[in-house]
Amino acid sequence: MCDYWGSGYDFSSAEHRLNRHPQFRTVIDGLGIHFAHVRSARADAVPLLLTHGWPGSIVEFFDVIGPLSSTFHLVVPSLPGYGFSDAPAEAGWGVSRVADAWAELMSRLGYSRFVAQGHDWGTSVSTALGLRHPSRIIGLHLVPPLVAPDPATFDTLTPAEQAALDDLAAAERGDGYSFVQSTRPQTIGYGLVDSPAALCAWIIEKFHAWTDGDPLTRDQLLDNLMMYWLPGAGASAARMYWESFGEVQAVFRGDGSAAPVVPVPVGCSIFPRENPRPSRRWAARRFPDIRYWNEPARGGHFAAFEQPALFVDEVRSCVAALTS
């Protein structure tokens, strides 16, 4: 991969795909935020906020922005410390503060209410929007919802629930990245901003582990990697774990205060190679107003990137259920 990156990769195609869409920067809470904003030709289109996670970027949405913009007004921001958003120079930019910034961004764009969609950190940010700004949220589309397995079901587990528990246990062998980034992000960060090989290994390994089969080309993988290499975001992106990974761990410990009930309508898509893969009855404890639930046949952690057509169908079906 590094040999191809140095001798065969051409970033100009990624530049072209990114620059097809209107992009902007605005300062919110003292931080410069980069985002794409694509208005639908339909005046009655539903505003849709798409939030990526780690080790992704807005590159994940390259192939879905066009199709989705026929139905939705799209806002696609880069998380603080990622891509062309500024790197925070102070502590405190965790999930809740990002959610507040996104609410402000949507206000500035004229969207009083909107659907929040996300995966990975985007799931947590979207959930925080539902908790902190419920009057603004038409509904959430979570891929997947973040909930702990329900111990009360352990005597009556379905095969799918047992497989989900087994995969959670097996995934602990690959969780070293999260503990490093949540405890010493600066230490690994110096390597990630200094060495292309270190950054490539750190990020591409997760695409190898978390995708369903081999759905992405080398160019696609490197398009995303460049969103970390060009702005030197390896360290600043890792700091999201230092800020908020404890909250995620607390949810999976079943801490009630860390996983409050989310009052807004929710739709969920559970892709087969995602991890975690909660069942609907587990999710309903935290998300009591589930309007849409589907388990597509293909796809992993990076659903929009891996299976853009399936992802578009999931978003449209979910929003239809949320707004019917």
mmCIF file of C-alpha atoms in Angstrom:
data_model
loop_
_atom_site.group_PDB
_atom_site.id
_atom_site.type_symbol
_atom_site.label_atom_id
_atom_site.label_comp_id
_atom_site.label_asym_id
_atom_site.label_seq_id
_atom_site.Cartn_x
_atom_site.Cartn_y
_atom_site.Cartn_z
ATOM 1 C CA MET A 1 0.000 0.000 0.000
ATOM 2 C CA CYS A 2 2.801 2.431 0.843
ATOM 3 C CA ASP A 3 4.620 1.597 -2.397
ATOM 4 C CA TYR A 4 1.458 2.330 -4.385
ATOM 5 C CA TRP A 5 0.816 5.496 -2.361
ATOM 6 C CA GLY A 6 4.279 6.789 -3.274
ATOM 7 C CA SER A 7 4.463 5.727 -6.905
ATOM 8 C CA GLY A 8 0.996 5.091 -8.349
ATOM 9 C CA TYR A 9 -1.644 7.000 -6.412
ATOM 10 C CA ASP A 10 -3.085 10.211 -7.857
ATOM 11 C CA PHE A 11 -5.003 12.421 -5.426
ATOM 12 C CA SER A 12 -6.468 14.544 -8.218
ATOM 13 C CA SER A 13 -9.436 12.203 -8.687
ATOM 14 C CA ALA A 14 -10.302 12.533 -5.001
ATOM 15 C CA GLU A 15 -9.956 16.304 -5.251
ATOM 16 C CA HIS A 16 -12.382 16.271 -8.164
ATOM 17 C CA ARG A 17 -14.926 14.138 -6.310
ATOM 18 C CA LEU A 18 -14.703 16.319 -3.224
ATOM 19 C CA ASN A 19 -14.873 19.572 -5.155
ATOM 20 C CA ARG A 20 -18.064 18.544 -6.952
ATOM 21 C CA HIS A 21 -19.859 19.599 -3.796
ATOM 22 C CA PRO A 22 -20.034 23.073 -2.224
ATOM 23 C CA GLN A 23 -17.727 23.258 0.798
ATOM 24 C CA PHE A 24 -17.430 25.835 3.519
ATOM 25 C CA ARG A 25 -15.746 26.648 6.798
ATOM 26 C CA THR A 26 -17.276 28.471 9.715
ATOM 27 C CA VAL A 27 -16.108 29.213 13.251
ATOM 28 C CA ILE A 28 -18.243 27.673 15.993
ATOM 29 C CA ASP A 29 -17.301 27.939 19.671
ATOM 30 C CA GLY A 30 -13.886 29.242 18.633
ATOM 31 C CA LEU A 31 -13.101 26.369 16.259
ATOM 32 C CA GLY A 32 -13.043 26.305 12.463
ATOM 33 C CA ILE A 33 -15.408 23.634 11.134
ATOM 34 C CA HIS A 34 -15.263 22.332 7.563
ATOM 35 C CA PHE A 35 -18.429 20.984 5.956
ATOM 36 C CA ALA A 36 -20.070 20.177 2.660
ATOM 37 C CA HIS A 37 -23.546 21.599 2.139
ATOM 38 C CA VAL A 38 -25.614 20.324 -0.764
ATOM 39 C CA ARG A 39 -29.149 21.636 -1.103
ATOM 40 C CA SER A 40 -31.714 19.484 -2.858
ATOM 41 C CA ALA A 41 -33.682 20.835 -5.777
ATOM 42 C CA ARG A 42 -36.788 19.841 -3.831
ATOM 43 C CA ALA A 43 -38.029 22.725 -1.723
ATOM 44 C CA ASP A 44 -39.673 20.322 0.732
ATOM 45 C CA ALA A 45 -36.549 18.172 1.184
ATOM 46 C CA VAL A 46 -35.747 16.985 4.696
ATOM 47 C CA PRO A 47 -32.455 18.342 6.111
ATOM 48 C CA LEU A 48 -30.059 15.464 6.798
ATOM 49 C CA LEU A 49 -26.868 15.728 8.842
ATOM 50 C CA LEU A 50 -24.268 12.997 8.145
ATOM 51 C CA THR A 51 -21.495 12.474 10.720
ATOM 52 C CA HIS A 52 -18.504 10.203 10.143
ATOM 53 C CA GLY A 53 -16.220 8.569 12.695
ATOM 54 C CA TRP A 54 -12.660 7.251 13.141
ATOM 55 C CA PRO A 55 -10.737 6.226 11.081
ATOM 56 C CA GLY A 56 -13.040 7.661 8.461
ATOM 57 C CA SER A 57 -13.757 11.097 7.025
ATOM 58 C CA ILE A 58 -16.224 12.800 4.719
ATOM 59 C CA VAL A 59 -14.587 10.732 1.952
ATOM 60 C CA GLU A 60 -16.835 7.899 3.123
ATOM 61 C CA PHE A 61 -19.821 9.819 1.741
ATOM 62 C CA PHE A 62 -18.419 10.625 -1.732
ATOM 63 C CA ASP A 63 -20.656 8.092 -3.486
ATOM 64 C CA VAL A 64 -23.852 8.792 -1.522
ATOM 65 C CA ILE A 65 -23.976 12.599 -1.505
ATOM 66 C CA GLY A 66 -25.249 12.772 -5.091
ATOM 67 C CA PRO A 67 -28.051 10.220 -4.748
ATOM 68 C CA LEU A 68 -29.126 11.482 -1.325
ATOM 69 C CA SER A 69 -29.219 15.110 -2.461
ATOM 70 C CA SER A 70 -32.119 14.261 -4.756
ATOM 71 C CA THR A 71 -34.168 13.710 -1.603
ATOM 72 C CA PHE A 72 -32.450 15.630 1.194
ATOM 73 C CA HIS A 73 -30.685 18.880 1.988
ATOM 74 C CA LEU A 74 -27.310 17.458 3.044
ATOM 75 C CA VAL A 75 -24.868 18.786 5.623
ATOM 76 C CA VAL A 76 -21.664 16.735 5.949
ATOM 77 C CA PRO A 77 -19.170 18.171 8.471
ATOM 78 C CA SER A 78 -15.679 17.029 9.359
ATOM 79 C CA LEU A 79 -15.348 16.287 13.055
ATOM 80 C CA PRO A 80 -13.100 18.646 15.063
ATOM 81 C CA GLY A 81 -9.505 17.547 14.581
ATOM 82 C CA TYR A 82 -10.366 15.613 11.414
ATOM 83 C CA GLY A 83 -9.858 16.504 7.766
ATOM 84 C CA PHE A 84 -10.085 20.220 7.118
ATOM 85 C CA SER A 85 -11.740 21.160 10.422
ATOM 86 C CA ASP A 86 -9.417 22.789 12.945
ATOM 87 C CA ALA A 87 -7.656 20.773 15.605
ATOM 88 C CA PRO A 88 -8.841 21.873 19.057
ATOM 89 C CA ALA A 89 -6.132 23.647 21.064
ATOM 90 C CA GLU A 90 -7.866 23.007 24.366
ATOM 91 C CA ALA A 91 -9.456 20.079 26.130
ATOM 92 C CA GLY A 92 -13.220 19.631 26.152
ATOM 93 C CA TRP A 93 -14.107 18.857 22.538
ATOM 94 C CA GLY A 94 -15.895 15.605 23.257
ATOM 95 C CA VAL A 95 -19.121 14.167 21.902
ATOM 96 C CA SER A 96 -21.453 16.581 23.717
ATOM 97 C CA ARG A 97 -19.607 19.698 22.612
ATOM 98 C CA VAL A 98 -19.536 18.448 19.027
ATOM 99 C CA ALA A 99 -23.297 17.834 19.188
ATOM 100 C CA ASP A 100 -23.831 21.412 20.376
ATOM 101 C CA ALA A 101 -21.624 22.680 17.542
ATOM 102 C CA TRP A 102 -23.610 20.674 14.993
ATOM 103 C CA ALA A 103 -26.873 22.112 16.360
ATOM 104 C CA GLU A 104 -25.444 25.602 15.909
ATOM 105 C CA LEU A 105 -24.232 24.757 12.406
ATOM 106 C CA MET A 106 -27.686 23.599 11.385
ATOM 107 C CA SER A 107 -29.204 26.776 12.816
ATOM 108 C CA ARG A 108 -26.825 28.936 10.794
ATOM 109 C CA LEU A 109 -27.820 27.055 7.653
ATOM 110 C CA GLY A 110 -31.498 27.716 8.338
ATOM 111 C CA TYR A 111 -32.548 24.215 9.404
ATOM 112 C CA SER A 112 -34.683 24.420 12.518
ATOM 113 C CA ARG A 113 -35.305 20.649 12.524
ATOM 114 C CA PHE A 114 -33.378 17.853 10.874
ATOM 115 C CA VAL A 115 -32.530 14.164 10.820
ATOM 116 C CA ALA A 116 -29.150 13.244 12.328
ATOM 117 C CA GLN A 117 -27.408 10.220 10.823
ATOM 118 C CA GLY A 118 -24.156 8.706 12.002
ATOM 119 C CA HIS A 119 -21.897 5.749 12.577
ATOM 120 C CA ASP A 120 -18.900 5.227 14.870
ATOM 121 C CA TRP A 121 -18.372 8.614 16.585
ATOM 122 C CA GLY A 122 -21.248 9.840 14.441
ATOM 123 C CA THR A 123 -23.560 7.477 16.320
ATOM 124 C CA SER A 124 -22.555 9.023 19.627
ATOM 125 C CA VAL A 125 -22.768 12.591 18.294
ATOM 126 C CA SER A 126 -26.195 11.959 16.768
ATOM 127 C CA THR A 127 -27.426 10.336 19.990
ATOM 128 C CA ALA A 128 -26.142 13.335 21.945
ATOM 129 C CA LEU A 129 -28.122 15.605 19.626
ATOM 130 C CA GLY A 130 -31.240 13.621 20.466
ATOM 131 C CA LEU A 131 -30.535 14.032 24.182
ATOM 132 C CA ARG A 132 -29.371 17.647 24.230
ATOM 133 C CA HIS A 133 -31.513 19.157 21.439
ATOM 134 C CA PRO A 134 -34.591 16.912 21.148
ATOM 135 C CA SER A 135 -36.851 19.686 19.850
ATOM 136 C CA ARG A 136 -34.524 20.088 16.866
ATOM 137 C CA ILE A 137 -34.448 16.426 15.906
ATOM 138 C CA ILE A 138 -36.958 14.868 13.508
ATOM 139 C CA GLY A 139 -35.295 11.558 14.207
ATOM 140 C CA LEU A 140 -32.000 9.679 14.251
ATOM 141 C CA HIS A 141 -30.584 7.095 11.863
ATOM 142 C CA LEU A 142 -27.964 5.124 13.801
ATOM 143 C CA VAL A 143 -25.608 2.583 12.259
ATOM 144 C CA PRO A 144 -25.780 0.947 14.773
ATOM 145 C CA PRO A 145 -27.375 2.261 17.994
ATOM 146 C CA LEU A 146 -24.958 2.243 20.928
ATOM 147 C CA VAL A 147 -26.383 0.050 23.683
ATOM 148 C CA ALA A 148 -25.127 -2.631 26.032
ATOM 149 C CA PRO A 149 -26.283 -6.242 25.672
ATOM 150 C CA ASP A 150 -29.168 -6.873 28.063
ATOM 151 C CA PRO A 151 -28.189 -9.447 30.741
ATOM 152 C CA ALA A 152 -31.884 -10.194 31.295
ATOM 153 C CA THR A 153 -31.932 -11.861 27.870
ATOM 154 C CA PHE A 154 -28.890 -14.082 28.360
ATOM 155 C CA ASP A 155 -31.005 -17.150 29.146
ATOM 156 C CA THR A 156 -33.042 -16.719 25.960
ATOM 157 C CA LEU A 157 -30.475 -15.502 23.443
ATOM 158 C CA THR A 158 -31.279 -15.780 19.764
ATOM 159 C CA PRO A 159 -28.539 -17.127 17.466
ATOM 160 C CA ALA A 160 -27.925 -13.586 16.216
ATOM 161 C CA GLU A 161 -27.568 -12.246 19.760
ATOM 162 C CA GLN A 162 -25.154 -15.031 20.688
ATOM 163 C CA ALA A 163 -23.089 -14.288 17.579
ATOM 164 C CA ALA A 164 -23.061 -10.596 18.501
ATOM 165 C CA LEU A 165 -21.780 -11.406 22.000
ATOM 166 C CA ASP A 166 -19.129 -13.745 20.590
ATOM 167 C CA ASP A 167 -17.920 -11.072 18.176
ATOM 168 C CA LEU A 168 -17.778 -8.465 20.945
ATOM 169 C CA ALA A 169 -15.569 -10.792 22.970
ATOM 170 C CA ALA A 170 -13.347 -11.574 19.989
ATOM 171 C CA ALA A 171 -12.997 -7.882 19.133
ATOM 172 C CA GLU A 172 -11.201 -7.207 22.402
ATOM 173 C CA ARG A 173 -8.068 -8.622 20.774
ATOM 174 C CA GLY A 174 -8.167 -5.705 18.318
ATOM 175 C CA ASP A 175 -8.983 -2.934 20.791
ATOM 176 C CA GLY A 176 -5.409 -1.831 21.487
ATOM 177 C CA TYR A 177 -5.824 1.230 19.253
ATOM 178 C CA SER A 178 -8.713 2.539 21.365
ATOM 179 C CA PHE A 179 -6.870 2.183 24.662
ATOM 180 C CA VAL A 180 -3.779 3.904 23.260
ATOM 181 C CA GLN A 181 -5.819 6.752 21.785
ATOM 182 C CA SER A 182 -7.989 7.147 24.882
ATOM 183 C CA THR A 183 -5.015 7.263 27.281
ATOM 184 C CA ARG A 184 -1.920 8.479 25.364
ATOM 185 C CA PRO A 185 -3.067 9.943 22.034
ATOM 186 C CA GLN A 186 -0.098 12.300 21.807
ATOM 187 C CA THR A 187 2.427 9.472 22.052
ATOM 188 C CA ILE A 188 1.073 7.579 19.058
ATOM 189 C CA GLY A 189 0.210 10.906 17.463
ATOM 190 C CA TYR A 190 3.839 11.909 16.879
ATOM 191 C CA GLY A 191 4.313 8.756 14.807
ATOM 192 C CA LEU A 192 1.053 9.278 12.916
ATOM 193 C CA VAL A 193 1.930 12.798 11.770
ATOM 194 C CA ASP A 194 5.616 11.990 11.076
ATOM 195 C CA SER A 195 5.521 8.640 9.275
ATOM 196 C CA PRO A 196 3.310 7.814 6.294
ATOM 197 C CA ALA A 197 3.929 4.124 6.937
ATOM 198 C CA ALA A 198 2.818 4.404 10.566
ATOM 199 C CA LEU A 199 -0.361 6.261 9.600
ATOM 200 C CA CYS A 200 -1.070 3.787 6.797
ATOM 201 C CA ALA A 201 -0.666 0.762 9.084
ATOM 202 C CA TRP A 202 -2.658 2.328 11.935
ATOM 203 C CA ILE A 203 -5.662 3.178 9.763
ATOM 204 C CA ILE A 204 -5.706 0.656 6.904
ATOM 205 C CA GLU A 205 -5.549 -2.252 9.363
ATOM 206 C CA LYS A 206 -8.947 -1.179 10.689
ATOM 207 C CA PHE A 207 -10.445 -1.137 7.208
ATOM 208 C CA HIS A 208 -9.079 -4.654 6.736
ATOM 209 C CA ALA A 209 -10.611 -5.797 10.027
ATOM 210 C CA TRP A 210 -13.931 -3.958 9.934
ATOM 211 C CA THR A 211 -15.140 -4.206 6.332
ATOM 212 C CA ASP A 212 -17.260 -6.953 4.814
ATOM 213 C CA GLY A 213 -14.965 -8.743 2.404
ATOM 214 C CA ASP A 214 -12.783 -6.530 0.198
ATOM 215 C CA PRO A 215 -15.186 -3.807 -0.962
ATOM 216 C CA LEU A 216 -12.804 -0.838 -1.311
ATOM 217 C CA THR A 217 -10.072 -0.089 -3.828
ATOM 218 C CA ARG A 218 -6.589 1.092 -2.907
ATOM 219 C CA ASP A 219 -7.477 4.513 -4.282
ATOM 220 C CA GLN A 220 -10.527 4.767 -2.036
ATOM 221 C CA LEU A 221 -8.539 3.731 1.023
ATOM 222 C CA LEU A 222 -5.848 6.284 0.227
ATOM 223 C CA ASP A 223 -8.390 9.025 -0.504
ATOM 224 C CA ASN A 224 -9.522 8.634 3.102
ATOM 225 C CA LEU A 225 -5.972 8.316 4.419
ATOM 226 C CA MET A 226 -5.045 11.613 2.778
ATOM 227 C CA MET A 227 -7.651 13.342 4.948
ATOM 228 C CA TYR A 228 -5.406 12.432 7.871
ATOM 229 C CA TRP A 229 -2.009 12.893 6.203
ATOM 230 C CA LEU A 230 -2.491 16.246 4.442
ATOM 231 C CA PRO A 231 -3.735 18.212 7.489
ATOM 232 C CA GLY A 232 -1.599 16.228 9.964
ATOM 233 C CA ALA A 233 -4.714 14.972 11.736
ATOM 234 C CA GLY A 234 -3.356 11.699 13.113
ATOM 235 C CA ALA A 235 -2.913 13.060 16.622
ATOM 236 C CA SER A 236 -5.846 15.480 16.733
ATOM 237 C CA ALA A 237 -8.289 12.818 15.496
ATOM 238 C CA ALA A 238 -7.016 10.372 18.122
ATOM 239 C CA ARG A 239 -7.843 12.854 20.862
ATOM 240 C CA MET A 240 -11.564 12.255 20.377
ATOM 241 C CA TYR A 241 -10.897 8.969 22.169
ATOM 242 C CA TRP A 242 -9.164 10.759 25.034
ATOM 243 C CA GLU A 243 -12.187 13.034 25.333
ATOM 244 C CA SER A 244 -15.078 10.590 25.016
ATOM 245 C CA PHE A 245 -14.095 6.922 24.894
ATOM 246 C CA GLY A 246 -14.829 6.579 28.613
ATOM 247 C CA GLU A 247 -18.454 7.443 27.865
ATOM 248 C CA VAL A 248 -18.638 4.639 25.301
ATOM 249 C CA GLN A 249 -17.118 2.160 27.749
ATOM 250 C CA ALA A 250 -19.611 3.224 30.414
ATOM 251 C CA VAL A 251 -22.515 2.530 28.053
ATOM 252 C CA PHE A 252 -21.260 -1.021 27.542
ATOM 253 C CA ARG A 253 -20.845 -1.473 31.282
ATOM 254 C CA GLY A 254 -24.533 -0.721 31.570
ATOM 255 C CA ASP A 255 -24.065 2.416 33.660
ATOM 256 C CA GLY A 256 -27.512 4.011 33.729
ATOM 257 C CA SER A 257 -26.239 7.578 34.000
ATOM 258 C CA ALA A 258 -24.000 7.038 30.958
ATOM 259 C CA ALA A 259 -26.805 5.646 28.812
ATOM 260 C CA PRO A 260 -29.913 7.758 29.424
ATOM 261 C CA VAL A 261 -33.081 7.000 27.509
ATOM 262 C CA VAL A 262 -33.170 8.830 24.174
ATOM 263 C CA PRO A 263 -36.621 10.384 23.675
ATOM 264 C CA VAL A 264 -36.595 11.115 19.931
ATOM 265 C CA PRO A 265 -37.706 8.750 17.136
ATOM 266 C CA VAL A 266 -34.955 6.435 15.948
ATOM 267 C CA GLY A 267 -34.205 4.221 12.961
ATOM 268 C CA CYS A 268 -31.440 1.619 12.999
ATOM 269 C CA SER A 269 -29.504 -0.268 10.331
ATOM 270 C CA ILE A 270 -27.439 -3.229 11.544
ATOM 271 C CA PHE A 271 -24.926 -4.300 8.903
ATOM 272 C CA PRO A 272 -23.688 -7.905 9.159
ATOM 273 C CA ARG A 273 -19.962 -7.187 9.658
ATOM 274 C CA GLU A 274 -20.540 -4.314 12.067
ATOM 275 C CA ASN A 275 -19.470 -4.724 15.672
ATOM 276 C CA PRO A 276 -21.401 -4.210 17.906
ATOM 277 C CA ARG A 277 -24.644 -5.565 16.464
ATOM 278 C CA PRO A 278 -27.340 -5.030 19.085
ATOM 279 C CA SER A 279 -30.664 -6.762 18.767
ATOM 280 C CA ARG A 280 -33.824 -4.721 18.632
ATOM 281 C CA ARG A 281 -34.876 -5.765 22.121
ATOM 282 C CA TRP A 282 -31.511 -4.653 23.504
ATOM 283 C CA ALA A 283 -31.764 -1.335 21.669
ATOM 284 C CA ALA A 284 -35.338 -0.677 22.806
ATOM 285 C CA ARG A 285 -34.211 -0.238 26.413
ATOM 286 C CA ARG A 286 -32.369 2.948 25.497
ATOM 287 C CA PHE A 287 -34.306 3.931 22.372
ATOM 288 C CA PRO A 288 -37.980 3.335 23.168
ATOM 289 C CA ASP A 289 -39.327 4.988 19.991
ATOM 290 C CA ILE A 290 -37.807 2.809 17.255
ATOM 291 C CA ARG A 291 -39.602 3.553 13.971
ATOM 292 C CA TYR A 292 -37.316 1.616 11.617
ATOM 293 C CA TRP A 293 -35.131 -1.462 12.009
ATOM 294 C CA ASN A 294 -33.339 -3.370 9.281
ATOM 295 C CA GLU A 295 -30.438 -5.778 8.970
ATOM 296 C CA PRO A 296 -29.032 -5.551 5.417
ATOM 297 C CA ALA A 297 -27.376 -8.566 3.825
ATOM 298 C CA ARG A 298 -23.992 -6.940 3.160
ATOM 299 C CA GLY A 299 -21.737 -4.331 4.667
ATOM 300 C CA GLY A 300 -19.454 -3.644 7.588
ATOM 301 C CA HIS A 301 -18.405 -0.718 9.746
ATOM 302 C CA PHE A 302 -18.087 1.760 6.860
ATOM 303 C CA ALA A 303 -21.482 1.155 5.289
ATOM 304 C CA ALA A 304 -21.712 4.301 3.145
ATOM 305 C CA PHE A 305 -18.203 3.674 1.805
ATOM 306 C CA GLU A 306 -18.569 -0.087 1.293
ATOM 307 C CA GLN A 307 -22.159 -0.357 0.088
ATOM 308 C CA PRO A 308 -23.278 3.089 -1.113
ATOM 309 C CA ALA A 309 -26.453 1.894 -2.866
ATOM 310 C CA LEU A 310 -27.556 -0.127 0.165
ATOM 311 C CA PHE A 311 -26.734 2.784 2.452
ATOM 312 C CA VAL A 312 -28.801 5.209 0.366
ATOM 313 C CA ASP A 313 -31.745 2.787 0.478
ATOM 314 C CA GLU A 314 -31.399 2.456 4.248
ATOM 315 C CA VAL A 315 -31.338 6.212 4.802
ATOM 316 C CA ARG A 316 -34.353 6.800 2.565
ATOM 317 C CA SER A 317 -36.366 3.982 4.143
ATOM 318 C CA CYS A 318 -35.478 5.140 7.621
ATOM 319 C CA VAL A 319 -36.385 8.781 7.031
ATOM 320 C CA ALA A 320 -39.645 7.718 5.374
ATOM 321 C CA ALA A 321 -40.522 5.820 8.553
ATOM 322 C CA LEU A 322 -39.457 8.730 10.771
ATOM 323 C CA THR A 323 -41.584 11.241 8.880
ATOM 324 C CA SER A 324 -44.681 9.167 8.071
#
